[in-house]
C-alpha cells in the first residue's frame, strides 16, 4: 500500500483600499509579476491560482468585488514561510496597510491536500470560513497554529457560504 503524500494549500484574501488601476495601488500592481515569478521559482513552490492575467486579482472571492485572492500550493510549511519572509514579498508584506484594509476576521488559511490536488476558489472560501467559525483545526489552520499533514474533516459539517450580496470579512 502506497502512503498518500500531502501538499500545503494556502489562501489569503485582502480587501483593496482603492481600485487596482489607481495611483494608490500602483506599487502593489507593479510588484505582482516579479513577486509571482519569484514564488514560481521558490524552492518548495508547487502551484498558484491564476487567470489569463497571470495573477488572480480578477478572480471573484466571497461575493465581494473589493476582495482579491491569493491561492497557492507548497511542499510544506517551511517552504511557504521561507518565501513569505524574504525578498520582495517581505517588502510587500511590510507595505500591505497602504493597499489593503485591516479586516477583523481571519484572512489566511492553510490546509493539507493530497499531492496533485489543486483547490478551487470555493474550497478555499470554505476553509477560510471554517477557520473563522471554529479557529485553527486540522481542517483549516494558521501559521501560528499548525497541524501535521494528513486528512481532516470539518467540524460541525461544511462551513456555510455567504448569502449572495452579503460581504464577509
mmCIF file of C-alpha atoms in Angstrom:
data_model
loop_
_atom_site.group_PDB
_atom_site.id
_atom_site.type_symbol
_atom_site.label_atom_id
_atom_site.label_comp_id
_atom_site.label_asym_id
_atom_site.label_seq_id
_atom_site.Cartn_x
_atom_site.Cartn_y
_atom_site.Cartn_z
ATOM 1 C CA UNK A 1 0.000 0.000 0.000
ATOM 2 C CA UNK A 2 1.412 3.371 -1.009
ATOM 3 C CA UNK A 3 1.313 6.160 1.544
ATOM 4 C CA UNK A 4 -0.544 9.294 0.484
ATOM 5 C CA UNK A 5 1.673 12.339 0.348
ATOM 6 C CA UNK A 6 0.333 15.777 1.096
ATOM 7 C CA UNK A 7 0.973 19.325 -0.027
ATOM 8 C CA UNK A 8 0.120 22.532 1.781
ATOM 9 C CA UNK A 9 -2.663 24.718 0.401
ATOM 10 C CA UNK A 10 -2.617 28.386 1.360
ATOM 11 C CA UNK A 11 -5.253 31.031 0.745
ATOM 12 C CA UNK A 12 -5.164 34.663 1.710
ATOM 13 C CA UNK A 13 -7.542 37.422 0.818
ATOM 14 C CA UNK A 14 -7.279 41.188 1.032
ATOM 15 C CA UNK A 15 -9.794 43.996 0.677
ATOM 16 C CA UNK A 16 -8.492 46.747 -1.560
ATOM 17 C CA UNK A 17 -8.454 50.346 -0.337
ATOM 18 C CA UNK A 18 -8.731 51.606 -3.915
ATOM 19 C CA UNK A 19 -9.219 50.208 -7.432
ATOM 20 C CA UNK A 20 -6.324 48.184 -8.827
ATOM 21 C CA UNK A 21 -5.743 50.804 -11.543
ATOM 22 C CA UNK A 22 -5.499 53.667 -9.026
ATOM 23 C CA UNK A 23 -2.271 55.542 -8.236
ATOM 24 C CA UNK A 24 -2.570 54.332 -4.616
ATOM 25 C CA UNK A 25 -2.143 50.687 -5.717
ATOM 26 C CA UNK A 26 0.431 51.268 -8.477
ATOM 27 C CA UNK A 27 3.387 49.911 -6.466
ATOM 28 C CA UNK A 28 1.391 46.816 -5.499
ATOM 29 C CA UNK A 29 0.260 46.111 -9.058
ATOM 30 C CA UNK A 30 3.764 46.770 -10.451
ATOM 31 C CA UNK A 31 5.208 44.220 -7.993
ATOM 32 C CA UNK A 32 2.730 41.428 -8.804
ATOM 33 C CA UNK A 33 4.564 39.919 -11.782
ATOM 34 C CA UNK A 34 8.041 39.970 -10.170
ATOM 35 C CA UNK A 35 6.742 38.544 -6.875
ATOM 36 C CA UNK A 36 4.753 35.852 -8.674
ATOM 37 C CA UNK A 37 7.848 34.949 -10.726
ATOM 38 C CA UNK A 38 9.869 34.695 -7.507
ATOM 39 C CA UNK A 39 7.204 32.439 -5.991
ATOM 40 C CA UNK A 40 7.110 30.255 -9.093
ATOM 41 C CA UNK A 41 10.891 29.767 -8.792
ATOM 42 C CA UNK A 42 10.973 29.366 -4.991
ATOM 43 C CA UNK A 43 12.099 26.052 -3.511
ATOM 44 C CA UNK A 44 9.040 24.060 -2.464
ATOM 45 C CA UNK A 45 6.575 26.038 -4.593
ATOM 46 C CA UNK A 46 4.021 23.773 -6.318
ATOM 47 C CA UNK A 47 1.216 25.840 -7.905
ATOM 48 C CA UNK A 48 -0.743 29.089 -7.765
ATOM 49 C CA UNK A 49 -4.172 30.146 -8.908
ATOM 50 C CA UNK A 50 -4.040 32.478 -11.874
ATOM 51 C CA UNK A 51 -6.382 33.740 -14.542
ATOM 52 C CA UNK A 52 -5.461 34.789 -18.057
ATOM 53 C CA UNK A 53 -3.944 37.913 -16.469
ATOM 54 C CA UNK A 54 -1.149 35.795 -14.954
ATOM 55 C CA UNK A 55 -2.325 36.533 -11.414
ATOM 56 C CA UNK A 56 -5.621 36.137 -9.569
ATOM 57 C CA UNK A 57 -6.627 39.749 -8.911
ATOM 58 C CA UNK A 58 -9.660 39.384 -11.187
ATOM 59 C CA UNK A 59 -10.889 36.104 -9.654
ATOM 60 C CA UNK A 60 -14.085 36.678 -7.606
ATOM 61 C CA UNK A 61 -13.974 35.701 -3.928
ATOM 62 C CA UNK A 62 -16.675 35.636 -1.224
ATOM 63 C CA UNK A 63 -19.008 37.746 -3.329
ATOM 64 C CA UNK A 64 -17.091 40.956 -2.568
ATOM 65 C CA UNK A 65 -15.734 42.872 -5.582
ATOM 66 C CA UNK A 66 -13.171 44.639 -3.368
ATOM 67 C CA UNK A 67 -11.563 41.365 -2.219
ATOM 68 C CA UNK A 68 -8.636 39.788 -4.039
ATOM 69 C CA UNK A 69 -7.387 36.249 -3.513
ATOM 70 C CA UNK A 70 -4.035 34.510 -3.458
ATOM 71 C CA UNK A 71 -4.265 30.703 -3.555
ATOM 72 C CA UNK A 72 -1.040 28.690 -3.650
ATOM 73 C CA UNK A 73 0.324 25.205 -3.024
ATOM 74 C CA UNK A 74 3.633 24.427 -1.300
ATOM 75 C CA UNK A 75 5.547 21.280 -0.419
ATOM 76 C CA UNK A 76 5.394 22.181 3.266
ATOM 77 C CA UNK A 77 5.092 24.989 5.799
ATOM 78 C CA UNK A 78 8.826 25.691 5.796
ATOM 79 C CA UNK A 79 8.836 26.338 2.039
ATOM 80 C CA UNK A 80 5.899 28.745 2.373
ATOM 81 C CA UNK A 81 7.331 30.709 5.295
ATOM 82 C CA UNK A 82 10.784 30.905 3.738
ATOM 83 C CA UNK A 83 9.286 32.536 0.655
ATOM 84 C CA UNK A 84 6.910 34.796 2.589
ATOM 85 C CA UNK A 85 9.523 36.430 4.776
ATOM 86 C CA UNK A 86 12.293 37.173 2.299
ATOM 87 C CA UNK A 87 12.958 39.376 -0.705
ATOM 88 C CA UNK A 88 10.342 41.430 -2.486
ATOM 89 C CA UNK A 89 7.445 39.507 -0.906
ATOM 90 C CA UNK A 90 8.637 40.571 2.531
ATOM 91 C CA UNK A 91 8.790 44.175 1.308
ATOM 92 C CA UNK A 92 5.210 43.909 0.051
ATOM 93 C CA UNK A 93 4.050 42.462 3.377
ATOM 94 C CA UNK A 94 5.532 45.432 5.177
ATOM 95 C CA UNK A 95 3.502 47.810 2.972
ATOM 96 C CA UNK A 96 0.172 45.921 2.982
ATOM 97 C CA UNK A 97 -1.612 48.533 5.148
ATOM 98 C CA UNK A 98 -1.045 51.102 2.363
ATOM 99 C CA UNK A 99 -3.048 48.983 -0.075
ATOM 100 C CA UNK A 100 -5.452 46.819 1.935
ATOM 101 C CA UNK A 101 -7.978 47.376 4.697
ATOM 102 C CA UNK A 102 -7.373 45.722 8.056
ATOM 103 C CA UNK A 103 -10.006 43.008 8.440
ATOM 104 C CA UNK A 104 -11.126 41.787 11.860
ATOM 105 C CA UNK A 105 -11.597 38.176 10.719
ATOM 106 C CA UNK A 106 -9.016 35.676 9.532
ATOM 107 C CA UNK A 107 -7.749 36.407 6.034
ATOM 108 C CA UNK A 108 -5.354 33.455 5.691
ATOM 109 C CA UNK A 109 -5.998 29.733 5.986
ATOM 110 C CA UNK A 110 -3.794 26.696 5.463
ATOM 111 C CA UNK A 111 -4.746 23.045 4.977
ATOM 112 C CA UNK A 112 -3.241 19.806 3.721
ATOM 113 C CA UNK A 113 -4.400 18.209 0.472
ATOM 114 C CA UNK A 114 -3.326 15.025 -1.284
ATOM 115 C CA UNK A 115 -0.378 15.727 -3.598
ATOM 116 C CA UNK A 116 -1.589 16.723 -7.035
ATOM 117 C CA UNK A 117 -4.924 18.184 -5.873
ATOM 118 C CA UNK A 118 -5.492 21.804 -6.875
ATOM 119 C CA UNK A 119 -8.080 23.516 -4.678
ATOM 120 C CA UNK A 120 -10.839 25.610 -6.188
ATOM 121 C CA UNK A 121 -11.767 29.087 -5.017
ATOM 122 C CA UNK A 122 -14.919 27.673 -3.414
ATOM 123 C CA UNK A 123 -12.819 25.147 -1.477
ATOM 124 C CA UNK A 124 -10.530 27.941 -0.307
ATOM 125 C CA UNK A 125 -13.512 30.065 0.718
ATOM 126 C CA UNK A 126 -14.944 27.153 2.707
ATOM 127 C CA UNK A 127 -11.644 26.576 4.537
ATOM 128 C CA UNK A 128 -11.340 30.256 5.394
ATOM 129 C CA UNK A 129 -14.937 30.406 6.647
ATOM 130 C CA UNK A 130 -14.346 27.236 8.689
ATOM 131 C CA UNK A 131 -11.285 28.818 10.298
ATOM 132 C CA UNK A 132 -13.302 31.927 11.119
ATOM 133 C CA UNK A 133 -16.091 29.838 12.666
ATOM 134 C CA UNK A 134 -14.009 27.275 14.585
ATOM 135 C CA UNK A 135 -10.491 28.643 14.962
ATOM 136 C CA UNK A 136 -7.471 26.560 13.946
ATOM 137 C CA UNK A 137 -8.225 22.868 13.417
ATOM 138 C CA UNK A 138 -6.583 20.234 11.207
ATOM 139 C CA UNK A 139 -9.209 21.185 8.575
ATOM 140 C CA UNK A 140 -8.134 24.865 8.378
ATOM 141 C CA UNK A 141 -5.307 26.391 10.357
ATOM 142 C CA UNK A 142 -2.829 29.260 10.586
ATOM 143 C CA UNK A 143 0.931 29.677 10.548
ATOM 144 C CA UNK A 144 0.810 30.200 14.323
ATOM 145 C CA UNK A 145 -1.190 27.021 14.950
ATOM 146 C CA UNK A 146 -0.232 24.277 12.511
ATOM 147 C CA UNK A 147 -1.152 20.613 12.229
ATOM 148 C CA UNK A 148 0.693 17.656 10.700
ATOM 149 C CA UNK A 149 -0.076 16.613 7.144
ATOM 150 C CA UNK A 150 -2.999 14.257 6.785
ATOM 151 C CA UNK A 151 -6.700 14.030 6.097
ATOM 152 C CA UNK A 152 -9.084 16.224 8.093
ATOM 153 C CA UNK A 153 -12.838 16.665 8.315
ATOM 154 C CA UNK A 154 -14.688 19.915 9.034
ATOM 155 C CA UNK A 155 -16.172 20.479 12.479
ATOM 156 C CA UNK A 156 -19.951 20.648 12.520
ATOM 157 C CA UNK A 157 -20.282 19.976 8.820
ATOM 158 C CA UNK A 158 -19.271 22.217 5.932
ATOM 159 C CA UNK A 159 -18.934 25.930 6.576
ATOM 160 C CA UNK A 160 -21.847 27.938 5.249
ATOM 161 C CA UNK A 161 -21.215 30.086 2.216
ATOM 162 C CA UNK A 162 -22.229 33.742 2.465
ATOM 163 C CA UNK A 163 -25.609 34.674 1.057
ATOM 164 C CA UNK A 164 -25.483 36.449 -2.315
ATOM 165 C CA UNK A 165 -24.738 40.131 -1.838
ATOM 166 C CA UNK A 166 -23.507 39.643 1.740
ATOM 167 C CA UNK A 167 -19.970 40.824 2.396
ATOM 168 C CA UNK A 168 -17.855 38.524 4.561
ATOM 169 C CA UNK A 169 -14.702 39.765 6.220
#
